[in-house]
Coordinates of C-alpha atoms in Angstrom, one line a residue:
Chain A
M458 CA -0.3 -0.5 0.0
H459 CA 1.0 3.5 -0.9
S460 CA -0.7 6.7 1.1
L461 CA -1.0 10.1 -1.5
K462 CA -2.8 12.2 1.3
V463 CA -1.1 15.6 2.0
N464 CA -1.1 17.7 3.8
L465 CA -1.7 21.3 2.4
A466 CA -1.9 24.2 4.6
G467 CA -3.6 23.0 7.3
V468 CA -6.2 20.6 5.1
E469 CA -5.4 17.4 4.8
L470 CA -6.3 16.6 1.1
K471 CA -6.4 12.0 -0.3
N472 CA -4.0 12.7 -3.1
P473 CA -2.3 15.9 -4.1
I474 CA -4.0 16.1 -7.6
C475 CA -5.9 19.6 -7.7
T476 CA -7.5 21.7 -10.1
A477 CA -5.8 25.5 -11.6
S478 CA -8.3 28.2 -11.3
G479 CA -10.8 28.9 -13.9
T480 CA -9.7 25.8 -16.3
F481 CA -12.5 23.5 -14.4
G482 CA -15.6 26.0 -14.1
S483 CA -17.1 25.4 -10.6
G484 CA -16.8 21.9 -11.0
H485 CA -20.2 20.5 -12.4
E486 CA -18.6 21.0 -15.8
Y487 CA -16.1 18.0 -15.4
A488 CA -19.1 15.7 -14.0
P489 CA -19.3 13.8 -16.7
F490 CA -15.7 12.8 -16.8
V491 CA -14.3 13.0 -13.5
N492 CA -15.1 11.5 -10.2
L493 CA -14.2 14.9 -8.7
N494 CA -14.5 12.1 -5.4
R495 CA -11.4 10.9 -6.4
L496 CA -9.7 14.9 -6.5
G497 CA -7.8 15.6 -3.9
A498 CA -9.2 19.5 -4.4
I499 CA -10.9 21.7 -6.5
T500 CA -10.1 25.1 -7.2
V501 CA -12.8 27.2 -8.8
K502 CA -13.5 30.2 -10.9
G503 CA -12.4 33.2 -9.1
V504 CA -14.7 34.7 -7.7
S505 CA -14.9 38.5 -6.6
H506 CA -17.2 40.4 -4.2
E507 CA -19.6 42.6 -7.3
P508 CA -20.2 40.4 -10.8
W509 CA -17.2 40.9 -13.5
E510 CA -17.8 41.2 -17.1
G511 CA -14.3 39.8 -18.4
N512 CA -12.9 41.1 -22.0
P513 CA -14.0 41.3 -24.9
P514 CA -13.8 38.8 -27.2
H515 CA -11.2 37.0 -28.7
R516 CA -10.4 35.6 -24.9
T517 CA -8.3 33.1 -26.1
A518 CA -5.7 32.2 -28.9
E519 CA -3.5 28.5 -29.3
T520 CA -0.1 28.9 -29.2
Y521 CA 3.0 26.2 -29.9
G522 CA 2.8 24.2 -26.9
G523 CA 0.1 26.2 -24.8
M524 CA -2.6 28.9 -25.7
L525 CA -3.1 32.6 -24.3
N526 CA -5.9 33.9 -22.9
A527 CA -7.5 37.4 -21.4
V528 CA -11.0 36.0 -20.4
G529 CA -10.9 39.1 -17.5
L530 CA -12.5 37.0 -14.5
Q531 CA -15.1 36.9 -15.5
N532 CA -17.5 35.8 -12.0
P533 CA -21.0 36.0 -11.9
S534 CA -19.6 37.2 -7.9
A535 CA -19.8 35.5 -5.0
K536 CA -22.6 36.2 -3.2
A537 CA -23.9 33.8 -6.4
F538 CA -21.0 31.2 -6.6
I539 CA -22.0 30.3 -2.5
E540 CA -25.3 30.6 -3.6
E541 CA -25.3 28.3 -7.0
D542 CA -22.3 26.4 -7.3
L543 CA -21.2 25.5 -3.7
P544 CA -24.5 23.1 -3.7
F545 CA -22.8 20.8 -5.9
L546 CA -19.5 20.6 -4.9
R547 CA -20.6 19.8 -0.9
K548 CA -21.6 16.8 -2.1
Y549 CA -18.8 15.3 -3.3
D550 CA -15.9 14.1 -1.5
T551 CA -13.3 16.7 -1.5
K552 CA -11.7 19.7 -0.9
V553 CA -13.3 23.4 -2.1
I554 CA -9.8 25.6 -2.6
V555 CA -11.9 28.8 -3.5
N556 CA -10.1 31.2 -6.0
L557 CA -10.6 35.2 -4.4
C558 CA -10.0 37.9 -6.8
G559 CA -9.9 41.9 -6.4
R560 CA -9.1 45.3 -7.9
S561 CA -8.2 47.1 -5.0
L562 CA -7.5 45.8 -1.3
E563 CA -10.8 47.4 -0.2
D564 CA -12.9 44.8 -3.4
Y565 CA -10.2 42.0 -1.5
I566 CA -11.5 42.5 2.0
A567 CA -15.2 43.0 0.7
V568 CA -14.9 39.1 -0.9
T569 CA -13.7 37.9 1.9
E570 CA -16.0 39.1 3.9
D571 CA -18.3 37.4 1.5
F572 CA -17.3 33.8 2.4
A573 CA -17.8 34.9 6.2
G574 CA -20.2 31.2 7.7
V575 CA -19.2 30.1 4.6
D576 CA -17.7 26.3 4.5
I577 CA -14.4 26.6 2.6
D578 CA -11.1 24.6 2.8
L579 CA -8.5 26.9 1.3
F580 CA -8.7 30.3 -0.2
E581 CA -6.4 31.0 -2.6
L582 CA -5.4 34.7 -3.0
N583 CA -5.7 35.8 -6.7
I584 CA -3.4 39.0 -6.8
S585 CA -1.8 37.2 -9.9
C586 CA -4.0 37.7 -13.4
P587 CA -2.9 39.4 -15.9
N588 CA -5.6 40.0 -17.4
V589 CA -7.1 42.6 -14.9
K590 CA -6.3 46.2 -14.8
A591 CA -6.0 47.6 -11.2
G592 CA -5.3 45.1 -8.6
G593 CA -4.6 42.0 -9.7
M594 CA -1.2 41.0 -10.4
A595 CA 0.2 44.5 -10.0
M596 CA 0.1 43.8 -6.0
G597 CA 1.5 40.5 -6.9
T598 CA 4.5 41.9 -8.0
D599 CA 5.1 44.3 -5.4
P600 CA 6.4 42.9 -2.1
R601 CA 4.9 45.3 -0.4
A602 CA 2.1 45.4 -1.5
A603 CA 1.8 41.6 -1.4
E604 CA 2.4 41.5 2.3
A605 CA -0.2 44.0 2.7
V606 CA -3.3 42.0 1.4
T607 CA -2.5 38.9 2.4
K608 CA -2.5 40.8 5.6
A609 CA -5.7 41.9 5.4
V610 CA -7.3 38.9 4.4
V611 CA -5.0 36.3 6.8
A612 CA -7.0 38.7 9.9
R613 CA -10.6 38.4 7.9
A614 CA -10.5 34.6 6.8
K615 CA -11.7 31.6 8.3
S616 CA -10.0 29.2 7.0
P617 CA -6.2 28.7 5.7
I618 CA -5.0 31.6 2.5
I619 CA -2.4 30.3 0.1
V620 CA -1.2 33.7 -2.1
K621 CA -1.1 33.0 -6.2
L622 CA 2.0 34.3 -7.4
S623 CA 2.9 35.7 -10.9
P624 CA 6.1 34.6 -12.7
N625 CA 5.4 38.0 -13.9
V626 CA 8.6 39.3 -11.3
T627 CA 12.0 38.8 -11.1
D628 CA 12.7 37.7 -8.4
I629 CA 10.3 35.0 -6.8
A630 CA 12.0 34.4 -3.7
S631 CA 10.8 37.7 -2.8
I632 CA 7.6 37.6 -3.4
A633 CA 6.9 34.2 -1.5
K634 CA 8.9 35.4 2.0
A635 CA 6.7 38.9 2.2
C636 CA 3.1 36.4 1.5
E637 CA 4.7 34.6 4.1
A638 CA 5.7 38.1 6.1
G639 CA 1.8 38.8 5.7
G640 CA 0.6 35.7 7.4
A641 CA 0.1 33.1 4.7
A642 CA -0.7 29.7 5.0
G643 CA 0.7 28.9 1.4
I644 CA 2.1 30.0 -1.8
S645 CA 0.4 28.2 -4.7
L646 CA 2.3 29.1 -8.0
I647 CA 2.6 30.0 -10.8
N648 CA -0.3 31.8 -12.7
S649 CA -0.1 32.8 -16.0
V650 CA 3.2 34.6 -17.9
L651 CA 2.5 37.7 -19.7
G652 CA 1.7 37.1 -23.6
M653 CA 0.8 38.9 -26.6
K654 CA 0.1 37.3 -30.2
I655 CA -0.7 39.4 -33.3
D656 CA -2.3 38.4 -36.7
I657 CA -0.5 39.5 -39.6
Y658 CA -3.4 38.9 -41.8
K659 CA -5.3 41.0 -39.6
K660 CA -2.3 43.6 -38.3
K661 CA -4.0 43.0 -35.2
P662 CA -3.1 41.6 -32.1
V663 CA -5.5 38.1 -31.6
L664 CA -6.5 38.6 -28.5
G665 CA -8.9 41.7 -27.3
N666 CA -7.3 43.0 -24.9
I667 CA -3.9 42.7 -27.0
V668 CA -2.4 40.8 -24.1
G669 CA -2.5 37.3 -22.1
G670 CA -1.6 34.4 -20.1
L671 CA 0.1 32.1 -21.5
S672 CA -0.2 28.2 -20.0
G673 CA -0.2 25.0 -20.5
P674 CA 3.8 23.0 -21.8
A675 CA 4.9 25.8 -23.0
I676 CA 5.6 27.3 -19.6
K677 CA 6.2 24.3 -17.3
P678 CA 10.3 24.9 -17.0
I679 CA 9.8 28.1 -16.1
A680 CA 6.8 27.3 -13.1
V681 CA 9.1 24.3 -11.8
R682 CA 12.3 27.4 -11.5
M683 CA 10.2 28.6 -9.4
V684 CA 9.0 26.4 -7.7
Y685 CA 11.8 25.1 -6.5
Q686 CA 13.4 28.7 -5.7
V687 CA 9.9 29.5 -3.6
A688 CA 10.4 26.4 -1.1
K689 CA 14.0 27.2 -0.5
S690 CA 13.4 30.1 0.4
V691 CA 9.8 30.0 2.1
N692 CA 9.3 27.6 5.6
L693 CA 5.0 26.7 3.6
P694 CA 3.4 24.4 1.8
I695 CA 3.3 24.9 -2.2
L696 CA 0.0 24.5 -4.4
G697 CA 2.1 23.9 -7.5
M698 CA 1.4 24.7 -10.9
G699 CA 1.6 25.9 -14.4
G700 CA 1.4 23.3 -18.0
I701 CA 1.4 20.3 -15.8
A702 CA -0.1 17.7 -18.9
T703 CA 0.6 14.2 -17.3
W704 CA 2.1 11.9 -14.0
E705 CA 5.3 13.2 -15.0
D706 CA 5.3 16.8 -14.7
A707 CA 3.3 16.3 -11.5
I708 CA 5.9 14.3 -10.4
E709 CA 8.3 17.3 -11.4
F710 CA 6.7 19.5 -9.5
I711 CA 6.7 17.1 -6.2
M712 CA 10.2 16.6 -6.1
A713 CA 10.8 20.5 -6.6
G714 CA 9.1 20.7 -3.3
A715 CA 5.2 20.8 -4.6
T716 CA 3.1 19.5 -1.7
A717 CA 0.4 19.4 -4.1
V718 CA 0.0 20.3 -7.6
A719 CA -3.0 22.1 -9.9
V720 CA -4.3 21.2 -13.9
G721 CA -4.9 23.6 -15.6
M722 CA -4.9 23.7 -19.4
A723 CA -4.3 19.9 -19.8
N724 CA -8.0 19.5 -18.9
F725 CA -9.0 21.4 -22.3
T726 CA -7.4 18.7 -24.1
N727 CA -8.3 16.4 -22.4
P728 CA -11.8 16.8 -20.1
S729 CA -10.6 13.3 -18.1
I730 CA -6.8 14.6 -17.5
T731 CA -6.9 14.7 -13.5
M732 CA -7.9 10.7 -13.5
E733 CA -5.2 10.1 -15.5
I734 CA -2.4 11.6 -14.1
L735 CA -3.4 10.5 -10.7
E736 CA -3.3 6.7 -12.2
G737 CA 0.3 7.3 -13.4
I738 CA 1.9 8.6 -10.2
E739 CA -0.2 6.0 -8.5
K740 CA 1.6 3.1 -10.7
F741 CA 4.8 5.3 -10.3
M742 CA 4.8 4.8 -6.6
A743 CA 4.5 1.6 -6.9
K744 CA 7.2 0.7 -9.3
E745 CA 9.6 3.2 -7.3
G746 CA 8.8 1.5 -4.5
I747 CA 7.8 4.8 -2.9
T748 CA 4.6 4.3 -0.1
D749 CA 4.1 7.5 0.7
I750 CA 4.2 10.7 -1.9
N751 CA 5.7 13.2 0.9
Q752 CA 9.0 11.0 0.8
I753 CA 9.9 12.8 -2.6
K754 CA 8.2 16.2 -2.0
G755 CA 11.5 18.4 -2.2
I756 CA 14.2 16.6 -2.6
I757 CA 16.0 18.2 -5.7
Chain B
M221 CA -25.5 14.3 -22.1
K222 CA -21.7 15.3 -22.6
I223 CA -20.0 12.5 -23.9
H224 CA -16.2 12.1 -24.7
E225 CA -16.1 9.5 -26.9
T226 CA -12.7 7.9 -29.0
A227 CA -14.3 7.6 -32.7
T228 CA -13.1 5.8 -35.6
I229 CA -12.9 7.3 -39.1
K230 CA -15.8 5.9 -41.8
A231 CA -14.5 7.9 -44.7
H232 CA -12.5 11.6 -45.0
T233 CA -13.2 13.0 -48.3
N234 CA -12.0 16.3 -49.6
K235 CA -14.7 17.8 -51.8
S236 CA -13.5 21.0 -53.9
G237 CA -12.2 22.5 -50.3
Y238 CA -15.3 20.9 -47.9
Y239 CA -14.1 18.0 -46.3
N240 CA -16.6 14.9 -44.8
L241 CA -15.5 13.8 -42.1
S242 CA -17.6 10.8 -41.3
L243 CA -16.6 9.3 -37.6
Y244 CA -17.9 5.6 -36.1
A245 CA -19.6 7.0 -32.4
P246 CA -22.6 5.8 -31.5
Q247 CA -23.2 7.1 -27.9
I248 CA -22.9 10.7 -29.8
A249 CA -24.4 10.1 -32.4
K250 CA -28.0 8.8 -30.5
A251 CA -27.4 12.1 -28.4
A252 CA -27.3 15.2 -30.6
K253 CA -29.8 17.8 -32.2
P254 CA -29.7 20.0 -34.7
G255 CA -27.4 23.2 -34.4
Q256 CA -25.3 21.0 -31.3
F257 CA -21.9 20.8 -32.5
V258 CA -19.0 19.0 -31.1
M259 CA -15.0 19.2 -30.0
V260 CA -12.5 17.3 -32.2
Y261 CA -9.2 16.9 -30.1
L262 CA -6.2 18.0 -31.9
D263 CA -3.9 16.2 -29.0
K264 CA -0.2 17.5 -30.6
G265 CA 2.1 20.2 -29.3
E266 CA 1.3 23.2 -31.7
H267 CA -2.3 21.8 -31.4
L268 CA -3.7 20.8 -28.4
L269 CA -6.5 22.6 -27.7
P270 CA -10.0 21.1 -29.7
R271 CA -11.4 21.8 -32.9
P272 CA -16.0 23.3 -32.2
I273 CA -16.7 21.5 -35.5
S274 CA -21.0 21.6 -35.5
I275 CA -22.6 18.4 -37.0
Y276 CA -23.2 18.0 -40.5
D277 CA -25.4 14.4 -40.5
I278 CA -26.5 12.0 -38.4
K279 CA -26.7 8.2 -40.0
E280 CA -27.2 5.7 -37.3
D281 CA -24.1 5.1 -35.4
I282 CA -22.6 7.7 -37.9
V283 CA -21.5 11.5 -37.0
T284 CA -20.4 13.1 -39.8
L285 CA -18.8 16.5 -40.0
V286 CA -17.7 19.0 -42.6
Y287 CA -15.0 21.4 -41.8
V288 CA -12.9 23.9 -44.2
E289 CA -9.4 23.7 -43.7
A290 CA -8.7 27.9 -41.8
G291 CA -5.2 26.8 -40.5
A292 CA -2.2 24.9 -39.2
G293 CA -5.2 22.6 -37.3
T294 CA -7.4 22.3 -39.6
K295 CA -4.9 21.4 -42.3
A296 CA -3.4 19.0 -40.1
M297 CA -6.9 17.4 -39.8
T298 CA -6.7 16.7 -43.9
K299 CA -4.5 14.3 -43.3
W300 CA -6.0 11.8 -40.9
P301 CA -6.7 8.8 -42.8
I302 CA -9.5 6.4 -42.8
G303 CA -9.1 3.7 -39.9
H304 CA -7.7 6.3 -37.0
S305 CA -9.5 6.7 -34.1
I306 CA -9.5 10.2 -32.7
K307 CA -11.5 11.7 -29.6
I308 CA -14.4 13.8 -29.9
L309 CA -16.8 15.5 -27.4
G310 CA -20.2 16.1 -27.8
P311 CA -22.2 17.2 -28.1
L312 CA -22.8 20.6 -27.0
G313 CA -24.4 23.5 -27.0
N314 CA -28.1 24.1 -27.9
G315 CA -28.9 23.8 -31.4
F316 CA -32.2 25.0 -32.9
T317 CA -35.4 25.1 -31.4
I318 CA -37.1 23.7 -34.0
D319 CA -39.6 21.5 -31.9
L320 CA -43.3 24.0 -32.5
L321 CA -42.6 23.9 -36.7
G322 CA -44.6 21.3 -37.6
E323 CA -46.4 20.4 -41.3
R324 CA -48.4 23.9 -41.1
E325 CA -45.5 26.5 -40.8
R326 CA -42.8 27.5 -43.7
V327 CA -39.8 27.5 -42.6
A328 CA -36.6 29.4 -44.0
V329 CA -33.1 27.6 -43.7
I330 CA -30.3 30.3 -44.6
G331 CA -26.5 29.6 -45.3
G332 CA -23.9 30.9 -46.0
G333 CA -19.9 29.1 -47.1
V334 CA -18.8 25.9 -44.2
G335 CA -22.0 27.4 -42.4
A336 CA -24.5 25.1 -44.4
A337 CA -23.0 22.3 -43.2
P338 CA -25.4 22.4 -39.8
L339 CA -28.7 23.1 -42.3
F340 CA -28.0 20.3 -43.6
F341 CA -29.0 18.4 -40.2
L342 CA -31.5 21.1 -39.1
T343 CA -33.7 20.2 -42.8
E344 CA -33.5 16.5 -41.9
A345 CA -35.5 16.9 -38.8
L346 CA -37.6 19.4 -40.5
Y347 CA -38.6 17.4 -43.0
R348 CA -39.5 14.3 -40.5
Q349 CA -41.3 16.8 -38.9
R350 CA -43.0 18.1 -42.2
A351 CA -42.5 21.4 -42.2
K352 CA -42.4 23.0 -45.5
V353 CA -39.0 24.6 -45.8
D354 CA -37.1 26.7 -48.5
I355 CA -33.6 26.8 -48.1
Y356 CA -30.9 29.6 -49.7
L357 CA -27.4 28.9 -49.8
G358 CA -24.0 31.3 -50.9
F359 CA -21.0 30.5 -51.4
R360 CA -18.0 32.0 -53.0
D361 CA -17.1 29.6 -55.5
D362 CA -19.0 25.7 -56.7
A363 CA -20.4 24.4 -53.6
S364 CA -22.2 21.2 -55.3
S365 CA -20.9 19.2 -52.9
L366 CA -22.7 21.1 -50.3
V367 CA -26.2 21.4 -51.7
K368 CA -27.6 18.3 -53.7
P369 CA -27.6 16.6 -50.4
F370 CA -30.5 19.3 -49.6
E371 CA -32.6 18.1 -52.8
G372 CA -35.4 16.0 -51.1
F373 CA -36.0 17.4 -48.2
A374 CA -37.3 21.2 -49.0
D375 CA -39.9 22.0 -50.8
N376 CA -36.9 25.2 -52.6
I377 CA -33.5 25.2 -52.9
K378 CA -31.7 28.2 -54.2
V379 CA -28.4 29.2 -54.6
D380 CA -26.1 31.7 -55.1
I381 CA -22.4 31.8 -56.2
G382 CA -20.1 35.1 -55.5
G383 CA -22.9 37.3 -54.5
F384 CA -25.7 38.1 -51.0
V385 CA -28.1 35.3 -50.6
T386 CA -29.8 38.1 -48.6
D387 CA -30.7 39.3 -53.0
M388 CA -32.8 36.0 -53.3
L389 CA -34.9 36.5 -50.4
P390 CA -39.0 36.8 -51.1
P391 CA -40.1 40.3 -50.7
N392 CA -43.7 38.9 -49.1
P393 CA -41.9 35.9 -47.7
G394 CA -44.6 35.2 -44.1
Y395 CA -42.7 32.4 -42.8
S396 CA -42.8 31.1 -39.0
A397 CA -38.8 31.4 -38.8
I398 CA -35.8 32.5 -40.2
L399 CA -32.7 30.1 -39.4
T400 CA -29.8 30.8 -40.4
C401 CA -25.7 29.8 -40.0
G402 CA -22.5 31.6 -41.8
P403 CA -20.6 34.7 -42.0
I404 CA -21.8 37.2 -39.2
P405 CA -22.5 39.9 -42.0
M406 CA -24.8 37.8 -43.5
M407 CA -26.5 36.4 -40.8
K408 CA -26.5 40.0 -39.8
A409 CA -28.1 40.5 -43.4
V410 CA -30.6 38.0 -43.0
A411 CA -31.9 39.1 -38.9
D412 CA -32.5 42.7 -40.0
Y413 CA -34.7 41.6 -43.0
A414 CA -36.9 39.0 -40.9
H415 CA -36.7 41.4 -38.0
S416 CA -38.8 44.0 -40.8
H417 CA -41.0 41.4 -41.6
N418 CA -41.8 40.6 -38.2
M419 CA -40.5 36.9 -38.7
P420 CA -38.7 35.3 -35.1
C421 CA -34.7 34.0 -36.7
Q422 CA -32.3 31.8 -34.9
V423 CA -28.5 32.4 -35.7
S424 CA -26.2 30.4 -34.9
L425 CA -22.4 32.0 -34.6
E426 CA -19.1 31.0 -33.3
E427 CA -16.3 32.3 -31.2
R428 CA -12.9 30.9 -30.6
M429 CA -12.8 28.3 -27.8
A430 CA -11.0 26.6 -25.3
C431 CA -12.6 24.4 -23.2
G432 CA -16.4 23.9 -24.7
L433 CA -17.8 23.2 -21.0
G434 CA -18.7 26.2 -19.8
A435 CA -15.6 25.9 -17.9
C436 CA -13.5 28.5 -19.0
K437 CA -15.3 31.5 -20.0
G438 CA -13.2 31.5 -23.5
C439 CA -15.6 31.8 -26.2
V440 CA -18.0 34.8 -25.6
V441 CA -20.2 36.4 -27.5
K442 CA -21.7 40.2 -26.6
T443 CA -25.8 39.9 -26.1
M444 CA -28.1 42.1 -25.1
V445 CA -28.1 40.6 -21.3
G446 CA -24.4 40.7 -21.6
Y447 CA -21.8 38.2 -22.0
Q448 CA -22.9 35.1 -22.5
L449 CA -20.5 31.5 -24.0
C450 CA -21.0 30.6 -27.4
C451 CA -20.1 26.6 -26.2
D452 CA -22.8 26.7 -23.6
D453 CA -25.6 29.4 -24.1
G454 CA -24.9 29.3 -27.5
P455 CA -23.8 28.1 -30.5
V456 CA -27.6 29.4 -31.1
W457 CA -29.5 32.3 -29.8
D458 CA -32.8 34.4 -31.1
S459 CA -30.9 37.2 -33.5
K460 CA -33.3 40.2 -31.7
E461 CA -30.8 39.0 -28.4
V462 CA -27.2 39.3 -30.1
K463 CA -25.4 42.8 -30.0
W464 CA -23.8 42.5 -33.4
D465 CA -21.9 45.2 -33.6
A466 CA -19.3 44.4 -30.4

């Protein structure tokens, strides 16, 4: 027998396989293809205090080994999520991670307070979305702002806060340390890498927002490197992500220092991919004689 | 019910640029209705995202799609041989609303280019419901392979090559419904025509998609109630709900 249980920021997950925010809707979209009970956790699409309309189309563009997106965190508000989507998720034996979005410190506080008295396992504080003008990534690229927003949200949230970091920085460790100082219970990384694509015949950017976030296998080496750097610099558990498409990718992240991993764009390439990754990890452990997944965490 | 199905290619032909791809996909064949689409997975390094393609026809266990080479992804598809297995996801989207179009109704089905493809599956269904169907199709070049199958399922078929399909529409139509799929300028002109004659009009739109399941919020269409998802709220809308100039 082997154990896949991991402890992410004080929350026990039955295995380290989670979904990345924005790629798995609110869970119900993938229920026909994934046994949601077998996921360690579901991270839902980002929610904000007020409804957000999102960016104009086109919002997606395919690129080599990945895709660009500029959705702009379209969501019907935390209140709508709590009323319409959460009851469905709570029918399953999996942990729920809610991704919190804002454009200002006040926004982040308001959305955190929307969840007062609501049963959520973990919050993922999104200070790294490249597709919103204010807040979003601006807070995730400045250590002082990152610490301030972390502190404000931690003080008001009833569940642990993991902070989702942007790769669009020179020194990822300094941002992670700032979040640790602000009281974060964990770090999740990486969000998408800022990119752009031009339609040379129309002579225009493909995305309505001009720029967008690159995700998918193309960014995986960047993500593994940043997980490794953050694991070496803070004393917090890490939810690692960025281009995970196979079980081998997931093992790489865990060896680099991630406690759990999240699958993102690969859900679009194969809606059942999370189950295949989980089964691959189990076979790998059996073959390698690994009895506890935590044995290989951060061994690099 | 949305199904992720392994499908085997039974036929794959190129008829003057319109590729007919027939797939053995019994579960999706059983569930699909006119106006719905499938996601076709390419799953390669340069094409990780599936391609949304409308359903052209269903005969028992065989789902046939018609596509044109629109970019590198569809170009890769043209190389697929008979016997090759692919993954598809479907049926997706809402499809056309035709339940009330019975034998006393006259219906206009108006298509442009490869937009004519989903209208064949639609026309077969209308024929079975005994609606009286007039077909209006417009193409840039000859597309007889797409036109010919409509014969026998419609009361009238009019085809325009190189002009405007709307020029063929009658001045005093009296249709119970207008159902259309094609380029945006064509559908907008069809919608204007329908409104000026006070007839209901359903339009089938497209947008770049990633998941096809309503999860990624990538494929938005601007409507009177804000952004809606082409994959899940659409691809078919009442033409009065669409904000055309957005």
